Amino acid sequence: MPASFDEAKLHAFVGKMLGDLGGAMSVPTVRLGFRLGLFDALAEGPATAPELARRAGGLHERYVREWALAQSANGYIDFDPATDSFSLSPEQAMVFQHRDSPVYLAGAFELVAAMIEAEAKVEECFRNGRGVRWGDHAGCLFCATGAFFRPGYVNNIVQSWLPALDGVEAKLRSGAKVADVGCGVGFSTLLMAQAYPDSTFVGYDFHAPSIEEARRHAVAHGLHERVRFEVATAKDIVERDFDLVTMYDCLHDMGDPRGCAAHMRRILAPGGSWMIVEPIAGDRPAQNFNPVGRLYYNASTMICVPTSLDQEVGEGLGAQAGEAKLSAIVREGGFAEVRRATEGPFNMVLEAR
């Protein structure tokens, strides 16, 4: 034990740690709640543990009661001791039950689980300096990533991000050719295609299983005749003359973002625009010591930096690269104009022309 320490500061720090550990320990129980339909069942109205167990399809009451008490202790659901019943407030439902809510966080809990699953692989990278190939981190990291970003895309791409670009929405309404680079499982591509039926869209990603999933989504949404998905790295895209190129939360994951920027300039049509959506970040580390930056730095340590270091060049920008560094890379690729078109609590949107 140190010779001298501030007891009040120690108690405050231990209190913080207990809160953090409680949040970490909630991850598996919350995931069970999503998978077993317990949050959905509770959204129907207040219920005792036996009632909740029946609503969720005949689950074992003793397990359900302990789960519900754990979520009540978490503050994720409410408990009424007078009636021995549990309930989900409208605000809690926004996080745990409404799938199109901007703060629906099921994917976030899946992402944390994937990070823990990949811990041993990333630990080895600390020793050897290599990376972890995208898709090799965990069982379905790409599924968790898609689920994590989907609520933000549903509530922002069409509503605020694309309209913030200079003249782009008019082109999309009249019929534009769009490349969605690093499209993952295709949520962003399909959302744009649904909103702008006169435009055509191609989604590109270097991860073949993600593209297979994206193609299934396109068929399910009846968009497969107007939307294509292709396996390709950003620098290997052959097609040209796109009116718009979009990148959602992926430039910082690329091994060679500078080479990528130069290639995006080549594949754009004259007068075309490149929209780069990236995690919100300040240009200095201390500006990111906040709840959002904390999430991104931890995810970046376990996912973004290992992914980049596995690729050609391996620049390893990380999820908190900041606008100044990203803009410099984009300008280096041959773009005369780069500006922050808009931003939100989790993302900033850069437009390059």
GROMACS .gro file of C-alpha atoms in nm:
model
  353
    1MET     CA    1   0.000   0.000   0.000
    2PRO     CA    2   0.135   0.350  -0.082
    3ALA     CA    3   0.286   0.537   0.211
    4SER     CA    4   0.021   0.808   0.181
    5PHE     CA    5  -0.302   0.838  -0.011
    6ASP     CA    6  -0.620   1.041  -0.002
    7GLU     CA    7  -0.886   0.817   0.153
    8ALA     CA    8  -1.174   1.020   0.009
    9LYS     CA    9  -1.026   0.994  -0.342
   10LEU     CA   10  -0.975   0.620  -0.294
   11HIS     CA   11  -1.336   0.570  -0.190
   12ALA     CA   12  -1.457   0.776  -0.485
   13PHE     CA   13  -1.238   0.578  -0.725
   14VAL     CA   14  -1.354   0.244  -0.584
   15GLY     CA   15  -1.711   0.366  -0.621
   16LYS     CA   16  -1.644   0.441  -0.986
   17MET     CA   17  -1.491   0.097  -1.033
   18LEU     CA   18  -1.792  -0.074  -0.874
   19GLY     CA   19  -2.016   0.111  -1.119
   20ASP     CA   20  -1.796   0.011  -1.413
   21LEU     CA   21  -1.780  -0.353  -1.304
   22GLY     CA   22  -2.156  -0.359  -1.256
   23GLY     CA   23  -2.198  -0.236  -1.612
   24ALA     CA   24  -1.954  -0.498  -1.741
   25MET     CA   25  -2.132  -0.776  -1.553
   26SER     CA   26  -2.464  -0.666  -1.704
   27VAL     CA   27  -2.351  -0.755  -2.057
   28PRO     CA   28  -2.436  -1.129  -2.049
   29THR     CA   29  -2.766  -1.080  -1.864
   30VAL     CA   30  -2.878  -0.803  -2.098
   31ARG     CA   31  -2.790  -1.018  -2.400
   32LEU     CA   32  -3.004  -1.295  -2.253
   33GLY     CA   33  -3.288  -1.048  -2.216
   34PHE     CA   34  -3.270  -0.956  -2.584
   35ARG     CA   35  -3.237  -1.314  -2.709
   36LEU     CA   36  -3.511  -1.456  -2.485
   37GLY     CA   37  -3.755  -1.175  -2.562
   38LEU     CA   38  -3.778  -1.059  -2.201
   39PHE     CA   39  -3.756  -0.687  -2.280
   40ASP     CA   40  -4.022  -0.726  -2.551
   41ALA     CA   41  -4.247  -0.916  -2.311
   42LEU     CA   42  -4.204  -0.652  -2.042
   43ALA     CA   43  -4.295  -0.378  -2.292
   44GLU     CA   44  -4.648  -0.522  -2.296
   45GLY     CA   45  -4.698  -0.391  -1.941
   46PRO     CA   46  -4.596  -0.449  -1.578
   47ALA     CA   47  -4.555  -0.813  -1.478
   48THR     CA   48  -4.455  -1.027  -1.186
   49ALA     CA   49  -4.179  -1.278  -1.252
   50PRO     CA   50  -4.423  -1.567  -1.316
   51GLU     CA   51  -4.625  -1.348  -1.555
   52LEU     CA   52  -4.311  -1.235  -1.735
   53ALA     CA   53  -4.189  -1.593  -1.767
   54ARG     CA   54  -4.522  -1.692  -1.928
   55ARG     CA   55  -4.522  -1.395  -2.166
   56ALA     CA   56  -4.172  -1.478  -2.286
   57GLY     CA   57  -4.283  -1.822  -2.400
   58GLY     CA   58  -4.280  -2.033  -2.088
   59LEU     CA   59  -3.938  -1.963  -1.941
   60HIS     CA   60  -3.835  -2.090  -1.598
   61GLU     CA   61  -3.972  -1.847  -1.338
   62ARG     CA   62  -3.677  -1.866  -1.097
   63TYR     CA   63  -3.430  -1.764  -1.365
   64VAL     CA   64  -3.660  -1.489  -1.490
   65ARG     CA   65  -3.699  -1.344  -1.139
   66GLU     CA   66  -3.324  -1.328  -1.081
   67TRP     CA   67  -3.274  -1.175  -1.425
   68ALA     CA   68  -3.541  -0.913  -1.356
   69LEU     CA   69  -3.392  -0.827  -1.017
   70ALA     CA   70  -3.051  -0.789  -1.183
   71GLN     CA   71  -3.193  -0.551  -1.443
   72SER     CA   72  -3.373  -0.357  -1.169
   73ALA     CA   73  -3.044  -0.324  -0.980
   74ASN     CA   74  -2.887  -0.208  -1.307
   75GLY     CA   75  -3.157   0.056  -1.341
   76TYR     CA   76  -3.251  -0.093  -1.678
   77ILE     CA   77  -3.607  -0.183  -1.572
   78ASP     CA   78  -3.825  -0.071  -1.278
   79PHE     CA   79  -3.936  -0.273  -0.975
   80ASP     CA   80  -4.246  -0.206  -0.763
   81PRO     CA   81  -4.201  -0.376  -0.421
   82ALA     CA   82  -4.568  -0.320  -0.333
   83THR     CA   83  -4.686  -0.545  -0.616
   84ASP     CA   84  -4.364  -0.745  -0.662
   85SER     CA   85  -4.380  -0.653  -1.031
   86PHE     CA   86  -4.141  -0.525  -1.294
   87SER     CA   87  -4.197  -0.270  -1.571
   88LEU     CA   88  -4.024  -0.095  -1.860
   89SER     CA   89  -4.050   0.284  -1.877
   90PRO     CA   90  -4.084   0.460  -2.216
   91GLU     CA   91  -3.724   0.580  -2.185
   92GLN     CA   92  -3.594   0.231  -2.105
   93ALA     CA   93  -3.795   0.092  -2.397
   94MET     CA   94  -3.613   0.331  -2.631
   95VAL     CA   95  -3.287   0.157  -2.540
   96PHE     CA   96  -3.403  -0.202  -2.499
   97GLN     CA   97  -3.717  -0.255  -2.706
   98HIS     CA   98  -3.781  -0.005  -2.990
   99ARG     CA   99  -3.557  -0.135  -3.268
  100ASP     CA  100  -3.566   0.181  -3.478
  101SER     CA  101  -3.497   0.412  -3.184
  102PRO     CA  102  -3.178   0.618  -3.229
  103VAL     CA  103  -3.059   0.484  -2.891
  104TYR     CA  104  -3.151   0.116  -2.933
  105LEU     CA  105  -2.841  -0.056  -2.792
  106ALA     CA  106  -2.878  -0.428  -2.854
  107GLY     CA  107  -2.590  -0.415  -3.102
  108ALA     CA  108  -2.367  -0.239  -2.850
  109PHE     CA  109  -2.397  -0.528  -2.606
  110GLU     CA  110  -2.322  -0.774  -2.887
  111LEU     CA  111  -2.017  -0.569  -2.982
  112VAL     CA  112  -1.884  -0.581  -2.625
  113ALA     CA  113  -1.925  -0.959  -2.621
  114ALA     CA  114  -1.734  -0.986  -2.949
  115MET     CA  115  -1.453  -0.772  -2.808
  116ILE     CA  116  -1.421  -1.002  -2.507
  117GLU     CA  117  -1.425  -1.309  -2.730
  118ALA     CA  118  -1.132  -1.169  -2.931
  119GLU     CA  119  -0.926  -1.072  -2.625
  120ALA     CA  120  -0.664  -1.346  -2.661
  121LYS     CA  121  -0.604  -1.266  -3.029
  122VAL     CA  122  -0.558  -0.896  -2.961
  123GLU     CA  123  -0.332  -0.969  -2.664
  124GLU     CA  124  -0.097  -1.157  -2.895
  125CYS     CA  125  -0.092  -0.856  -3.130
  126PHE     CA  126   0.040  -0.641  -2.844
  127ARG     CA  127   0.343  -0.874  -2.842
  128ASN     CA  128   0.402  -0.921  -3.213
  129GLY     CA  129   0.272  -0.594  -3.359
  130ARG     CA  130   0.056  -0.769  -3.616
  131GLY     CA  131  -0.321  -0.733  -3.661
  132VAL     CA  132  -0.638  -0.940  -3.656
  133ARG     CA  133  -0.818  -0.991  -3.985
  134TRP     CA  134  -1.170  -0.850  -4.003
  135GLY     CA  135  -1.409  -1.140  -3.945
  136ASP     CA  136  -1.148  -1.337  -3.748
  137HIS     CA  137  -1.192  -1.138  -3.427
  138ALA     CA  138  -1.496  -1.325  -3.299
  139GLY     CA  139  -1.783  -1.547  -3.407
  140CYS     CA  140  -1.981  -1.270  -3.573
  141LEU     CA  141  -1.816  -0.937  -3.516
  142PHE     CA  142  -1.944  -0.810  -3.851
  143CYS     CA  143  -2.303  -0.893  -3.747
  144ALA     CA  144  -2.258  -0.712  -3.415
  145THR     CA  145  -2.102  -0.412  -3.588
  146GLY     CA  146  -2.392  -0.389  -3.832
  147ALA     CA  147  -2.643  -0.408  -3.548
  148PHE     CA  148  -2.452  -0.146  -3.349
  149PHE     CA  149  -2.450   0.113  -3.628
  150ARG     CA  150  -2.798   0.042  -3.771
  151PRO     CA  151  -3.000   0.268  -3.532
  152GLY     CA  152  -2.779   0.566  -3.609
  153TYR     CA  153  -2.808   0.505  -3.981
  154VAL     CA  154  -3.186   0.460  -3.969
  155ASN     CA  155  -3.226   0.793  -3.792
  156ASN     CA  156  -2.961   1.004  -3.965
  157ILE     CA  157  -2.856   0.908  -4.319
  158VAL     CA  158  -3.166   1.025  -4.502
  159GLN     CA  159  -3.292   1.269  -4.240
  160SER     CA  160  -2.979   1.479  -4.183
  161TRP     CA  161  -2.650   1.348  -4.324
  162LEU     CA  162  -2.723   1.340  -4.698
  163PRO     CA  163  -2.927   1.665  -4.692
  164ALA     CA  164  -2.625   1.839  -4.533
  165LEU     CA  165  -2.416   1.779  -4.846
  166ASP     CA  166  -2.392   2.046  -5.113
  167GLY     CA  167  -2.644   1.969  -5.389
  168VAL     CA  168  -2.624   1.593  -5.341
  169GLU     CA  169  -2.983   1.526  -5.240
  170ALA     CA  170  -3.113   1.685  -5.561
  171LYS     CA  171  -2.889   1.453  -5.763
  172LEU     CA  172  -3.013   1.152  -5.568
  173ARG     CA  173  -3.375   1.245  -5.634
  174SER     CA  174  -3.318   1.289  -6.006
  175GLY     CA  175  -3.106   0.975  -6.042
  176ALA     CA  176  -2.746   0.940  -5.930
  177LYS     CA  177  -2.487   0.664  -5.936
  178VAL     CA  178  -2.368   0.585  -5.583
  179ALA     CA  179  -2.091   0.367  -5.438
  180ASP     CA  180  -2.116   0.274  -5.070
  181VAL     CA  181  -1.760   0.169  -4.985
  182GLY     CA  182  -1.709  -0.047  -4.676
  183CYS     CA  183  -2.081  -0.122  -4.672
  184GLY     CA  184  -2.062  -0.418  -4.435
  185VAL     CA  185  -2.392  -0.607  -4.425
  186GLY     CA  186  -2.558  -0.338  -4.636
  187PHE     CA  187  -2.778  -0.144  -4.394
  188SER     CA  188  -2.650   0.195  -4.512
  189THR     CA  189  -2.674   0.107  -4.881
  190LEU     CA  190  -3.029  -0.020  -4.858
  191LEU     CA  191  -3.150   0.275  -4.652
  192MET     CA  192  -3.025   0.510  -4.925
  193ALA     CA  193  -3.177   0.296  -5.199
  194GLN     CA  194  -3.517   0.294  -5.029
  195ALA     CA  195  -3.515   0.673  -4.995
  196TYR     CA  196  -3.398   0.751  -5.350
  197PRO     CA  197  -3.565   0.506  -5.592
  198ASP     CA  198  -3.438   0.682  -5.906
  199SER     CA  199  -3.072   0.630  -5.814
  200THR     CA  200  -2.860   0.317  -5.844
  201PHE     CA  201  -2.633   0.185  -5.571
  202VAL     CA  202  -2.332  -0.046  -5.546
  203GLY     CA  203  -2.210  -0.159  -5.206
  204TYR     CA  204  -1.847  -0.268  -5.174
  205ASP     CA  205  -1.677  -0.450  -4.888
  206PHE     CA  206  -1.364  -0.661  -4.864
  207HIS     CA  207  -1.532  -0.912  -4.630
  208ALA     CA  208  -1.712  -1.177  -4.838
  209PRO     CA  209  -1.949  -1.301  -4.561
  210SER     CA  210  -2.070  -0.943  -4.509
  211ILE     CA  211  -2.144  -0.909  -4.881
  212GLU     CA  212  -2.335  -1.239  -4.877
  213GLU     CA  213  -2.546  -1.108  -4.590
  214ALA     CA  214  -2.599  -0.776  -4.771
  215ARG     CA  215  -2.724  -0.956  -5.080
  216ARG     CA  216  -2.975  -1.148  -4.869
  217HIS     CA  217  -3.097  -0.822  -4.718
  218ALA     CA  218  -3.137  -0.671  -5.066
  219VAL     CA  219  -3.356  -0.961  -5.177
  220ALA     CA  220  -3.560  -0.949  -4.856
  221HIS     CA  221  -3.631  -0.578  -4.913
  222GLY     CA  222  -3.706  -0.619  -5.284
  223LEU     CA  223  -3.413  -0.400  -5.383
  224HIS     CA  224  -3.186  -0.654  -5.552
  225GLU     CA  225  -3.267  -0.525  -5.903
  226ARG     CA  226  -3.145  -0.173  -5.819
  227VAL     CA  227  -2.872  -0.247  -5.565
  228ARG     CA  228  -2.560  -0.456  -5.621
  229PHE     CA  229  -2.312  -0.576  -5.362
  230GLU     CA  230  -1.957  -0.665  -5.462
  231VAL     CA  231  -1.651  -0.799  -5.281
  232ALA     CA  232  -1.363  -0.553  -5.326
  233THR     CA  233  -1.120  -0.348  -5.124
  234ALA     CA  234  -1.156   0.028  -5.157
  235LYS     CA  235  -0.848   0.056  -5.380
  236ASP     CA  236  -0.958  -0.233  -5.604
  237ILE     CA  237  -1.289  -0.083  -5.719
  238VAL     CA  238  -1.280  -0.080  -6.100
  239GLU     CA  239  -1.607   0.096  -6.179
  240ARG     CA  240  -1.589   0.473  -6.233
  241ASP     CA  241  -1.798   0.790  -6.266
  242PHE     CA  242  -1.988   0.778  -5.939
  243ASP     CA  243  -2.182   1.091  -5.851
  244LEU     CA  244  -2.150   1.010  -5.483
  245VAL     CA  245  -1.922   0.785  -5.280
  246THR     CA  246  -2.018   0.717  -4.920
  247MET     CA  247  -1.814   0.566  -4.638
  248TYR     CA  248  -1.981   0.497  -4.308
  249ASP     CA  249  -1.754   0.446  -4.005
  250CYS     CA  250  -1.484   0.263  -4.197
  251LEU     CA  251  -1.210   0.495  -4.330
  252HIS     CA  252  -1.021   0.476  -3.999
  253ASP     CA  253  -1.033   0.093  -4.018
  254MET     CA  254  -0.850   0.081  -4.350
  255GLY     CA  255  -0.485  -0.012  -4.370
  256ASP     CA  256  -0.410   0.250  -4.635
  257PRO     CA  257  -0.655   0.540  -4.592
  258ARG     CA  258  -0.428   0.768  -4.798
  259GLY     CA  259  -0.430   0.531  -5.094
  260CYS     CA  260  -0.802   0.491  -5.047
  261ALA     CA  261  -0.855   0.868  -5.064
  262ALA     CA  262  -0.660   0.893  -5.389
  263HIS     CA  263  -0.865   0.611  -5.540
  264MET     CA  264  -1.195   0.768  -5.434
  265ARG     CA  265  -1.089   1.078  -5.627
  266ARG     CA  266  -1.030   0.863  -5.935
  267ILE     CA  267  -1.366   0.684  -5.927
  268LEU     CA  268  -1.578   0.997  -5.877
  269ALA     CA  269  -1.744   1.165  -6.173
  270PRO     CA  270  -1.660   1.533  -6.237
  271GLY     CA  271  -1.844   1.735  -5.975
  272GLY     CA  272  -1.895   1.427  -5.759
  273SER     CA  273  -1.886   1.419  -5.378
  274TRP     CA  274  -1.739   1.188  -5.119
  275MET     CA  275  -1.922   1.164  -4.787
  276ILE     CA  276  -1.711   1.033  -4.500
  277VAL     CA  277  -1.896   0.945  -4.178
  278GLU     CA  278  -1.655   0.892  -3.890
  279PRO     CA  279  -1.680   0.861  -3.511
  280ILE     CA  280  -1.703   1.202  -3.346
  281ALA     CA  281  -1.365   1.302  -3.203
  282GLY     CA  282  -1.158   1.603  -3.111
  283ASP     CA  283  -0.813   1.656  -3.260
  284ARG     CA  284  -0.636   1.617  -2.923
  285PRO     CA  285  -0.667   1.306  -2.702
  286ALA     CA  286  -0.782   1.499  -2.395
  287GLN     CA  287  -1.082   1.626  -2.595
  288ASN     CA  288  -1.202   1.266  -2.621
  289PHE     CA  289  -1.193   1.181  -2.251
  290ASN     CA  290  -1.571   1.168  -2.224
  291PRO     CA  291  -1.831   0.887  -2.228
  292VAL     CA  292  -1.844   0.864  -2.610
  293GLY     CA  293  -1.468   0.885  -2.652
  294ARG     CA  294  -1.427   0.620  -2.383
  295LEU     CA  295  -1.643   0.378  -2.583
  296TYR     CA  296  -1.458   0.452  -2.905
  297TYR     CA  297  -1.105   0.428  -2.760
  298ASN     CA  298  -1.182   0.087  -2.609
  299ALA     CA  299  -1.347  -0.042  -2.926
  300SER     CA  300  -1.058   0.097  -3.128
  301THR     CA  301  -0.803  -0.088  -2.915
  302MET     CA  302  -0.981  -0.419  -2.964
  303ILE     CA  303  -1.119  -0.384  -3.319
  304CYS     CA  304  -1.019  -0.081  -3.529
  305VAL     CA  305  -0.643  -0.073  -3.478
  306PRO     CA  306  -0.600  -0.455  -3.507
  307THR     CA  307  -0.810  -0.451  -3.825
  308SER     CA  308  -0.602  -0.176  -3.983
  309LEU     CA  309  -0.268  -0.330  -3.882
  310ASP     CA  310  -0.367  -0.655  -4.052
  311GLN     CA  311  -0.397  -0.479  -4.388
  312GLU     CA  312  -0.157  -0.334  -4.642
  313VAL     CA  313   0.034  -0.031  -4.503
  314GLY     CA  314  -0.138  -0.068  -4.165
  315GLU     CA  315  -0.162   0.300  -4.074
  316GLY     CA  316  -0.378   0.230  -3.769
  317LEU     CA  317  -0.562   0.562  -3.752
  318GLY     CA  318  -0.794   0.443  -3.476
  319ALA     CA  319  -1.153   0.544  -3.414
  320GLN     CA  320  -1.057   0.878  -3.258
  321ALA     CA  321  -0.836   1.014  -3.535
  322GLY     CA  322  -1.007   1.354  -3.536
  323GLU     CA  323  -1.119   1.589  -3.812
  324ALA     CA  324  -0.784   1.757  -3.875
  325LYS     CA  325  -0.598   1.433  -3.943
  326LEU     CA  326  -0.879   1.285  -4.152
  327SER     CA  327  -0.916   1.604  -4.356
  328ALA     CA  328  -0.541   1.614  -4.424
  329ILE     CA  329  -0.552   1.258  -4.554
  330VAL     CA  330  -0.847   1.337  -4.779
  331ARG     CA  331  -0.675   1.648  -4.921
  332GLU     CA  332  -0.361   1.445  -4.980
  333GLY     CA  333  -0.576   1.221  -5.201
  334GLY     CA  334  -0.644   1.512  -5.435
  335PHE     CA  335  -0.959   1.674  -5.297
  336ALA     CA  336  -0.961   2.054  -5.306
  337GLU     CA  337  -1.241   2.103  -5.053
  338VAL     CA  338  -1.310   1.918  -4.727
  339ARG     CA  339  -1.561   2.042  -4.472
  340ARG     CA  340  -1.759   1.915  -4.176
  341ALA     CA  341  -2.110   1.906  -4.322
  342THR     CA  342  -2.286   1.809  -3.999
  343GLU     CA  343  -2.239   1.615  -3.678
  344GLY     CA  344  -2.426   1.433  -3.404
  345PRO     CA  345  -2.348   1.292  -3.061
  346PHE     CA  346  -2.171   0.988  -3.209
  347ASN     CA  347  -2.057   1.088  -3.559
  348MET     CA  348  -1.916   1.366  -3.770
  349VAL     CA  349  -1.988   1.389  -4.143
  350LEU     CA  350  -1.717   1.520  -4.373
  351GLU     CA  351  -1.782   1.618  -4.735
  352ALA     CA  352  -1.498   1.610  -4.988
  353ARG     CA  353  -1.526   1.756  -5.337
   0.00000   0.00000   0.00000
